[in-house]
Amino acid sequence: MAGLASLGVRHRTDPDRRRRAGVHVTVRPINPTTLEPLETVESTTIEQLDVAASRAEAALAGAWPVDARRRARVLLDWAPALEAHTAEIVHALVTETGKPITEARVEVRASVDALRYNAGLAAHLGGHAGTLPDGTVSHLVREPVGVTTFIVPWNWPVLLLLRDLAPAFAAGVTALVKPAPQTTLVTDLVLSLGFQAGLPTDVAHLIVGHADVGQVAVEHPLVRAVAFTGSSTTGAEILRACATGFKRPLLEMGGKGAVVICADADVDLAVSAAVQAAVVTSGQMCMACTRILVDRSLYQPVLAKVRAELETLRVGDPADPRTRLGPLISPAEGERVERYLGRSCRLPGFAGYFMRPVVVTDVDVGSPIVQEELFGPVVTVEPFIDEADAVRLANATPFGLATGVWTRDIGRAWRLARAIQAGTVWVNGYNHSYPEVPSGGFKSSGLGRTRGVAGVEQFTELKHVHFSVGPQANRQGMGYTPVPLLRDDRPEWTELVAWRPRGLALPSEWSCCSGLTSRGWCTNVR
């Protein structure tokens, strides 16, 4: 991989010198296109992980959490560094994930956007302040949650890292970054560019390894939060670990993205959007369109258009700009998809596992193809009777990440969007994601939100700071004690508080006043 050495990428290739206690000593990614091994990287040892967590914890006591301008400057400088090395990052993405080169370029651009947007939020003064009824003042302030472990998947490793890491750094946290083994090298490259842009080396630490290393990084006692993107099965395990340690989880997990095509929809645009969304990353993406729900009056023409458009998509070398579908990440994943379909889908003539998109019809909504995440270019086409039936089908899976609704009727669009259980509902579109807008899932698709202001707040703790200021604070400081009183002759005053010098009995005769008198201080409290 050209240019990595000059960028300070830390390849670890001596397993005997830093052997860890566990099964996996090294990480060796495989090029999914050629099945040739890439560079071997040594896994992080338990001892090294302890040191990384301790350094990250110590950095929270320094300038990083309080110097918002510095954090903003780091994120701003990191963005052009990514742009300047786009060719190297794109090459790494194509080599390590098998995604088409055009998609890899989109990923880099979106990652740059995430850095720039969150640089602005880093300097935002959040929190609220206000005066309470008794004259005291409350401040609600947000503080960084602490050391956070980031578990990043292989399919969009740069964007899904910076989608979460940029708002987390804007909030002032420190990070342990655990990428998927398959994309360790490109993650190291991106972090190295961050360090060159001024990111303190104590603030971010690359953690290399398989699931056993990730488990240690999640369960480490110094870790206070975990951001995870991946399968719902693994997410459930992480959630249990977070519950045990009372750690804050941010989980974006599986999906069964659906496009709902109503009878009045622009069918050509709807089908085109659904087809493109079905094959993004060869269907290996949580927001990929896996189901097309279509009004039964349009079922046959929509089905024909879907099949025809899928046939036009080029499958092949992901480094070729004309390619729309590259390989699945591994032959094992291809075989897993085959088990759902009950037949072989592997195209001949390729070393990696390449397959053409598959359309499934006449499928029961309770079947595994509908209910489970396949992670391949497989899409079902399912008819619905009316709006209620469309909602029933859309909500029929355990997932709730994203849905698209196609209609010209704004009232219908609003009704469907409100009724569908999904974190994002696009109207007359699909896969439109922005750093300004929070995203996340319902049900088994996740907990918490990333992106937008909510994405920064996800990595903070809300603290209440109360100031006893003003007359009441002065009275207490002067040695006065509040005494509750009732006034039968003034029913609109449900309670009175008389302030008297400590040690003195309250006189039996008193008058309501609004200031300090010889008898004490009296105020009314509604």
XYZ file of C-alpha atoms in Angstrom:
526
model
C 0.000 0.000 0.000
C 1.766 3.098 -1.236
C 2.582 5.865 1.167
C 1.785 4.145 4.462
C 5.327 4.111 5.792
C 5.727 7.817 5.166
C 2.546 8.437 7.143
C 3.820 6.672 10.232
C 1.530 3.645 10.040
C 2.557 1.294 12.813
C 2.714 -2.235 11.394
C 3.366 -4.809 14.094
C 4.928 -7.970 12.691
C 6.832 -9.542 15.603
C 4.371 -11.834 17.441
C 7.078 -13.389 19.642
C 8.168 -10.011 21.011
C 4.684 -8.909 22.021
C 2.665 -12.087 22.267
C -0.694 -11.656 23.898
C -2.567 -14.099 26.135
C -5.182 -15.570 23.777
C -5.842 -17.451 20.582
C -5.251 -14.658 18.068
C -1.724 -13.237 18.047
C -1.826 -11.446 14.700
C -4.319 -9.939 12.289
C -3.890 -10.758 8.602
C -6.447 -9.121 6.331
C -7.324 -10.749 3.008
C -8.007 -8.909 -0.232
C -11.606 -10.011 -0.935
C -11.145 -9.562 -4.678
C -8.036 -11.708 -5.123
C -8.065 -13.611 -1.784
C -4.395 -12.698 -1.433
C -3.192 -11.892 2.095
C -2.380 -8.298 2.975
C 0.119 -7.100 5.552
C 0.176 -8.893 8.875
C -0.412 -6.754 11.946
C 0.269 -7.836 15.488
C -2.667 -7.814 17.873
C -2.708 -5.518 20.863
C -1.768 -7.316 24.057
C -3.779 -7.028 27.234
C -0.881 -5.123 28.791
C -0.772 -2.672 25.858
C -4.506 -2.174 26.084
C -4.188 -1.391 29.788
C -1.537 1.218 29.015
C -3.673 2.737 26.249
C -6.710 2.978 28.523
C -4.642 4.543 31.313
C -3.155 7.115 28.959
C -6.602 7.925 27.592
C -7.922 8.352 31.130
C -5.001 10.600 32.072
C -5.618 12.785 29.001
C -9.052 13.646 30.397
C -7.294 15.528 33.201
C -5.380 17.671 30.695
C -6.276 20.395 28.220
C -8.140 18.239 25.689
C -11.596 18.206 27.370
C -11.567 21.931 28.179
C -9.862 23.468 25.140
C -12.698 23.480 22.633
C -10.810 25.606 20.141
C -7.978 23.108 20.067
C -10.402 20.252 19.413
C -12.066 22.252 16.648
C -8.699 23.031 15.083
C -7.673 19.359 15.107
C -10.874 18.307 13.374
C -10.597 21.129 10.835
C -6.967 20.261 10.027
C -7.745 16.553 9.832
C -10.278 17.117 7.025
C -7.830 18.510 4.402
C -5.322 15.839 5.391
C -7.878 13.216 4.366
C -8.550 15.089 1.138
C -4.843 15.298 0.332
C -4.484 11.525 0.766
C -7.746 10.542 -0.909
C -6.017 8.321 -3.460
C -4.242 6.295 -0.774
C -7.345 5.937 1.371
C -9.467 4.947 -1.619
C -6.881 2.348 -2.663
C -6.879 0.946 0.857
C -10.688 0.799 0.948
C -10.903 -1.017 -2.380
C -8.145 -3.434 -1.376
C -9.448 -4.218 2.106
C -13.228 -4.140 1.591
C -13.711 -4.908 -2.113
C -16.065 -1.940 -2.505
C -16.171 -0.212 -5.902
C -13.782 2.687 -6.283
C -16.619 5.148 -6.910
C -18.172 4.196 -3.569
C -14.808 4.489 -1.815
C -14.488 8.070 -3.055
C -17.951 8.854 -1.707
C -16.903 7.448 1.661
C -13.861 9.717 1.873
C -15.893 12.815 0.949
C -18.525 12.001 3.560
C -15.809 11.485 6.174
C -14.359 14.913 5.427
C -17.830 16.412 5.858
C -18.163 14.734 9.259
C -14.892 16.239 10.460
C -15.733 19.752 9.297
C -19.255 19.791 10.669
C -18.230 18.549 14.098
C -15.345 21.003 14.247
C -18.011 23.695 14.459
C -19.865 21.845 17.209
C -16.666 21.506 19.238
C -16.718 25.238 19.903
C -20.426 25.310 20.720
C -21.176 26.322 24.297
C -23.873 23.860 25.272
C -25.829 23.718 28.483
C -28.468 25.939 30.035
C -28.754 28.290 32.983
C -31.692 29.825 34.773
C -32.958 31.410 37.960
C -35.139 29.228 40.179
C -38.215 30.441 42.165
C -36.192 30.889 45.350
C -33.722 33.198 43.641
C -30.940 30.636 43.309
C -29.332 29.755 39.973
C -28.972 26.398 38.222
C -26.521 25.564 35.485
C -26.886 22.448 33.351
C -23.515 21.637 31.846
C -22.308 18.845 29.603
C -19.036 17.088 30.307
C -17.277 14.404 28.233
C -18.461 10.951 29.259
C -14.890 9.658 29.550
C -12.785 7.043 27.803
C -14.845 5.551 24.978
C -14.280 2.351 23.015
C -15.206 2.507 19.326
C -15.939 -0.816 17.620
C -15.946 -0.116 13.879
C -17.142 -2.477 11.099
C -15.307 -3.274 7.883
C -17.942 -2.182 5.316
C -17.592 1.616 5.658
C -14.594 1.740 7.991
C -13.543 5.353 7.477
C -16.953 7.016 7.491
C -18.397 4.926 10.312
C -15.302 5.637 12.379
C -15.383 9.398 11.871
C -19.180 9.593 11.971
C -18.864 8.658 15.671
C -15.325 9.743 16.500
C -15.692 13.325 15.229
C -18.680 14.198 17.484
C -17.025 12.331 20.343
C -13.873 14.431 19.983
C -16.048 17.545 19.689
C -17.471 16.562 23.085
C -13.970 16.076 24.516
C -13.780 12.317 25.095
C -10.704 10.155 24.586
C -10.804 6.998 22.496
C -9.807 3.380 22.106
C -10.411 2.581 18.427
C -10.964 -1.101 17.639
C -11.513 -1.617 13.885
C -12.601 -4.840 12.259
C -9.506 -6.991 11.653
C -10.121 -6.768 7.905
C -9.762 -2.962 7.884
C -7.001 -2.449 10.439
C -4.594 -0.953 7.893
C -6.878 1.758 6.520
C -7.973 2.680 10.057
C -4.337 3.054 11.066
C -3.780 5.262 8.049
C -6.694 7.554 8.934
C -5.638 7.870 12.574
C -2.056 8.617 11.489
C -3.348 11.516 9.422
C -5.205 12.719 12.503
C -2.027 12.659 14.567
C -0.269 14.660 11.863
C -3.124 17.169 12.046
C -2.487 17.713 15.764
C -4.547 15.001 17.429
C -2.717 14.227 20.703
C -1.376 10.686 20.794
C -2.808 10.184 24.292
C -6.316 10.995 23.075
C -6.717 8.212 20.475
C -5.312 4.683 20.578
C -5.549 2.013 17.882
C -6.523 -1.368 19.349
C -5.774 -4.252 16.968
C -7.247 -7.730 17.145
C -10.193 -10.019 16.815
C -13.334 -10.337 18.955
C -11.378 -11.348 22.058
C -9.461 -8.058 21.996
C -12.667 -6.133 21.380
C -14.263 -7.761 24.407
C -11.406 -6.605 26.631
C -11.657 -3.085 25.184
C -15.390 -2.976 25.955
C -15.137 -4.414 29.454
C -12.068 -2.458 30.577
C -12.863 -0.718 33.888
C -11.586 2.668 32.693
C -13.953 2.681 29.706
C -17.128 4.653 30.395
C -18.875 4.402 27.023
C -18.948 2.166 23.952
C -19.855 3.103 20.362
C -20.541 0.046 18.232
C -21.690 -0.475 14.652
C -22.326 -4.036 13.570
C -24.679 -6.973 13.889
C -27.546 -7.061 16.357
C -26.197 -10.307 17.833
C -22.861 -8.761 18.730
C -24.590 -5.554 19.776
C -26.688 -7.479 22.297
C -23.515 -8.939 23.798
C -21.974 -5.475 24.046
C -25.144 -4.129 25.630
C -24.957 -6.809 28.326
C -21.318 -5.914 28.975
C -22.222 -2.221 29.188
C -25.001 -2.992 31.667
C -22.596 -4.852 33.926
C -20.169 -1.929 33.982
C -22.837 0.824 33.796
C -21.261 2.098 30.577
C -23.117 4.261 28.092
C -23.888 2.393 24.838
C -24.249 3.823 21.354
C -25.358 0.943 19.146
C -26.151 1.073 15.443
C -26.925 -2.464 14.422
C -28.623 -4.496 11.723
C -31.357 -3.417 9.388
C -33.895 -4.635 6.864
C -34.294 -1.437 4.904
C -37.522 -1.232 2.922
C -38.806 0.974 0.117
C -42.576 1.474 0.092
C -43.883 2.278 -3.402
C -47.440 3.617 -3.317
C -49.864 3.569 -6.221
C -49.274 7.254 -7.000
C -45.481 7.075 -6.833
C -43.057 8.032 -9.580
C -42.285 4.399 -10.331
C -39.170 4.962 -12.440
C -37.487 7.088 -9.776
C -38.611 4.797 -6.960
C -37.318 1.645 -8.638
C -34.022 3.291 -9.560
C -33.485 4.440 -5.964
C -34.388 1.020 -4.569
C -32.067 -0.815 -6.958
C -29.116 1.452 -6.223
C -29.720 1.103 -2.483
C -29.991 -2.677 -2.766
C -26.479 -3.077 -4.179
C -24.539 -0.503 -2.145
C -21.419 -2.302 -0.906
C -22.867 -5.362 -2.677
C -25.733 -5.320 -0.203
C -23.343 -5.497 2.762
C -24.626 -2.402 4.527
C -27.086 -2.005 7.377
C -29.103 0.640 5.491
C -29.182 -1.254 2.197
C -32.627 -1.685 0.670
C -33.467 -5.355 1.182
C -37.253 -5.181 0.671
C -39.421 -3.447 -1.916
C -43.020 -3.143 -0.731
C -45.243 -2.164 -3.625
C -48.942 -1.447 -4.049
C -50.392 -4.598 -5.578
C -51.768 -2.638 -8.542
C -48.151 -1.908 -9.531
C -46.608 -5.226 -8.490
C -45.912 -6.728 -11.920
C -44.553 -3.576 -13.627
C -42.380 -2.764 -10.605
C -41.049 -6.312 -10.454
C -40.172 -6.208 -14.143
C -38.387 -2.853 -13.770
C -36.419 -4.050 -10.728
C -35.180 -7.135 -12.557
C -34.328 -5.163 -15.677
C -32.327 -2.504 -13.808
C -30.423 -5.041 -11.744
C -29.398 -6.822 -14.942
C -27.697 -3.654 -16.203
C -25.353 -3.368 -13.204
C -21.758 -4.349 -13.790
C -20.211 -6.942 -11.448
C -16.436 -7.135 -11.439
C -13.128 -5.552 -10.486
C -13.852 -2.935 -7.805
C -10.912 -0.834 -9.000
C -12.726 -0.295 -12.321
C -14.868 2.879 -12.185
C -17.526 1.133 -14.294
C -18.087 -1.545 -11.640
C -21.213 -1.310 -9.493
C -20.809 -4.510 -7.441
C -17.547 -5.867 -6.102
C -17.061 -9.105 -4.186
C -18.596 -10.105 -0.904
C -16.109 -9.697 1.905
C -15.223 -13.413 1.938
C -16.253 -16.747 0.413
C -17.593 -17.756 3.831
C -20.033 -14.841 3.738
C -21.080 -15.800 0.235
C -21.794 -19.325 1.365
C -23.875 -17.957 4.229
C -26.035 -16.034 1.747
C -26.358 -19.190 -0.342
C -27.816 -21.055 2.610
C -30.672 -18.545 2.773
C -31.343 -18.860 -0.948
C -30.863 -22.603 -1.191
C -28.634 -22.409 -4.238
C -25.178 -21.426 -5.404
C -24.734 -17.814 -6.530
C -20.963 -17.613 -7.044
C -19.895 -16.307 -10.435
C -17.113 -18.235 -12.189
C -13.892 -16.617 -13.290
C -13.164 -14.705 -10.092
C -10.915 -15.564 -7.152
C -13.190 -13.842 -4.617
C -16.884 -14.418 -4.088
C -18.763 -12.394 -6.699
C -22.501 -12.730 -7.272
C -25.195 -11.041 -9.278
C -28.096 -9.394 -7.422
C -30.952 -11.750 -6.578
C -34.680 -10.886 -6.558
C -36.913 -13.011 -4.333
C -40.701 -13.090 -4.794
C -43.630 -15.016 -3.318
C -41.948 -14.987 0.061
C -43.753 -15.223 3.403
C -43.150 -12.293 5.718
C -42.118 -14.712 8.465
C -39.395 -16.384 6.404
C -35.714 -15.974 7.378
C -35.042 -14.119 4.113
C -37.381 -11.358 5.315
C -36.721 -11.547 9.045
C -32.921 -11.785 9.117
C -30.117 -9.620 7.810
C -28.504 -11.423 4.853
C -25.708 -8.937 4.075
C -25.673 -9.594 0.352
C -27.280 -8.205 -2.831
C -30.637 -9.868 -2.226
C -33.946 -7.978 -2.378
C -37.507 -9.179 -1.905
C -40.463 -7.677 -3.783
C -43.662 -7.882 -1.728
C -47.153 -6.550 -2.596
C -49.378 -4.706 -0.122
C -53.124 -4.043 -0.204
C -53.444 -0.600 1.392
C -51.663 1.810 3.746
C -52.374 -0.291 6.812
C -50.985 -3.377 5.101
C -47.889 -1.454 4.003
C -47.259 -0.382 7.604
C -47.842 -3.917 8.834
C -45.272 -5.329 6.417
C -42.741 -2.549 7.020
C -42.916 -3.111 10.776
C -42.947 -6.910 10.572
C -39.208 -7.470 11.209
C -37.191 -7.053 14.431
C -35.320 -4.169 12.815
C -36.090 -0.476 12.439
C -33.180 1.407 10.932
C -34.383 3.027 7.697
C -37.302 3.068 5.258
C -38.128 4.963 2.083
C -41.670 6.017 1.147
C -42.561 6.954 -2.425
C -45.798 8.879 -3.005
C -46.995 12.189 -4.441
C -49.520 12.607 -1.613
C -47.938 14.560 1.261
C -50.675 13.442 3.644
C -50.017 9.791 2.864
C -46.273 10.354 3.175
C -46.718 11.862 6.626
C -49.060 9.110 7.824
C -46.725 6.366 6.668
C -43.625 8.075 8.043
C -45.218 8.420 11.477
C -46.543 4.851 11.518
C -43.382 3.088 10.347
C -41.039 2.077 13.165
C -37.686 3.277 11.855
C -35.049 5.751 12.941
C -35.042 7.365 9.500
C -37.839 7.600 6.947
C -36.994 9.125 3.585
C -39.845 10.480 1.485
C -39.225 10.115 -2.264
C -35.604 9.214 -1.689
C -33.252 6.749 -0.024
C -29.824 6.718 1.615
C -29.612 10.458 2.156
C -27.402 10.885 5.224
C -25.935 14.138 6.498
C -23.597 15.006 9.387
C -26.133 17.621 10.509
C -28.996 15.151 11.026
C -29.096 12.521 13.821
C -29.392 8.891 12.787
C -30.005 5.650 14.624
C -32.365 2.753 14.882
C -35.555 1.538 16.497
C -35.993 -1.939 17.998
C -33.085 -4.300 17.248
C -31.427 -1.732 15.011
C -29.891 0.205 17.845
C -29.806 2.530 20.823
C -28.747 6.160 20.908
C -28.147 8.624 18.103
C -25.104 9.737 16.192
C -24.625 12.776 13.942
C -25.955 16.267 14.579
C -26.047 17.969 17.973
C -27.509 14.752 19.399
C -24.374 12.958 18.232
C -22.189 15.198 20.366
C -24.518 14.980 23.365
C -24.371 11.177 23.091
C -20.800 11.371 24.357
C -21.521 13.669 27.301
C -22.823 13.472 30.839
C -25.365 16.086 31.902
C -24.441 17.703 35.217
C -26.525 20.044 37.388
C -24.523 22.759 39.183
C -26.607 24.764 41.681
C -25.537 28.175 42.969
C -27.078 29.589 46.172
C -26.816 33.246 45.250
C -28.946 36.325 45.880
C -30.959 37.256 48.988
C -31.645 33.702 50.122
C -27.966 32.793 50.036
C -27.138 35.981 51.954
C -29.798 35.244 54.561
C -28.473 31.757 55.095
C -24.949 33.107 55.272
C -26.076 35.670 57.870
C -27.318 32.940 60.172
C -31.017 32.993 59.346
C -33.119 29.813 59.330
C -36.277 29.272 57.208
C -39.468 28.427 59.106
C -42.595 27.261 57.221
C -45.827 29.075 58.087
C -49.459 28.864 56.953
C -51.876 31.794 56.539
C -55.584 30.904 56.768
C -56.584 34.439 55.868
C -54.615 34.348 52.593
C -55.663 31.119 50.802
C -53.807 32.116 47.635
C -50.622 31.791 49.691
C -50.375 28.086 50.384
C -47.167 28.442 52.322
C -45.114 31.198 53.888
C -41.504 31.065 54.881
C -40.357 33.222 57.741
C -36.638 33.734 58.131
C -35.539 34.222 61.710
C -32.162 34.423 63.406
C -31.030 31.021 64.546
C -31.710 30.344 68.245
C -34.631 32.791 68.520
C -38.251 31.739 68.849
C -40.647 32.963 66.219
C -42.863 35.703 67.672
C -46.531 34.873 67.955
C -47.411 38.166 66.333
C -45.851 38.783 62.967
C -46.729 40.595 59.800
C -46.122 39.635 56.187
C -43.291 41.628 54.736
C -40.997 41.484 51.777
C -37.772 42.358 53.486
C -35.653 41.961 56.580
C -37.302 43.436 59.723
C -36.643 43.249 63.441
C -38.777 40.090 63.558
C -37.018 38.247 60.715
C -37.237 37.807 56.953
C -40.562 36.734 55.451
C -41.266 35.641 51.888
C -44.151 33.846 50.231
C -43.751 30.651 48.238
C -46.551 29.587 45.925
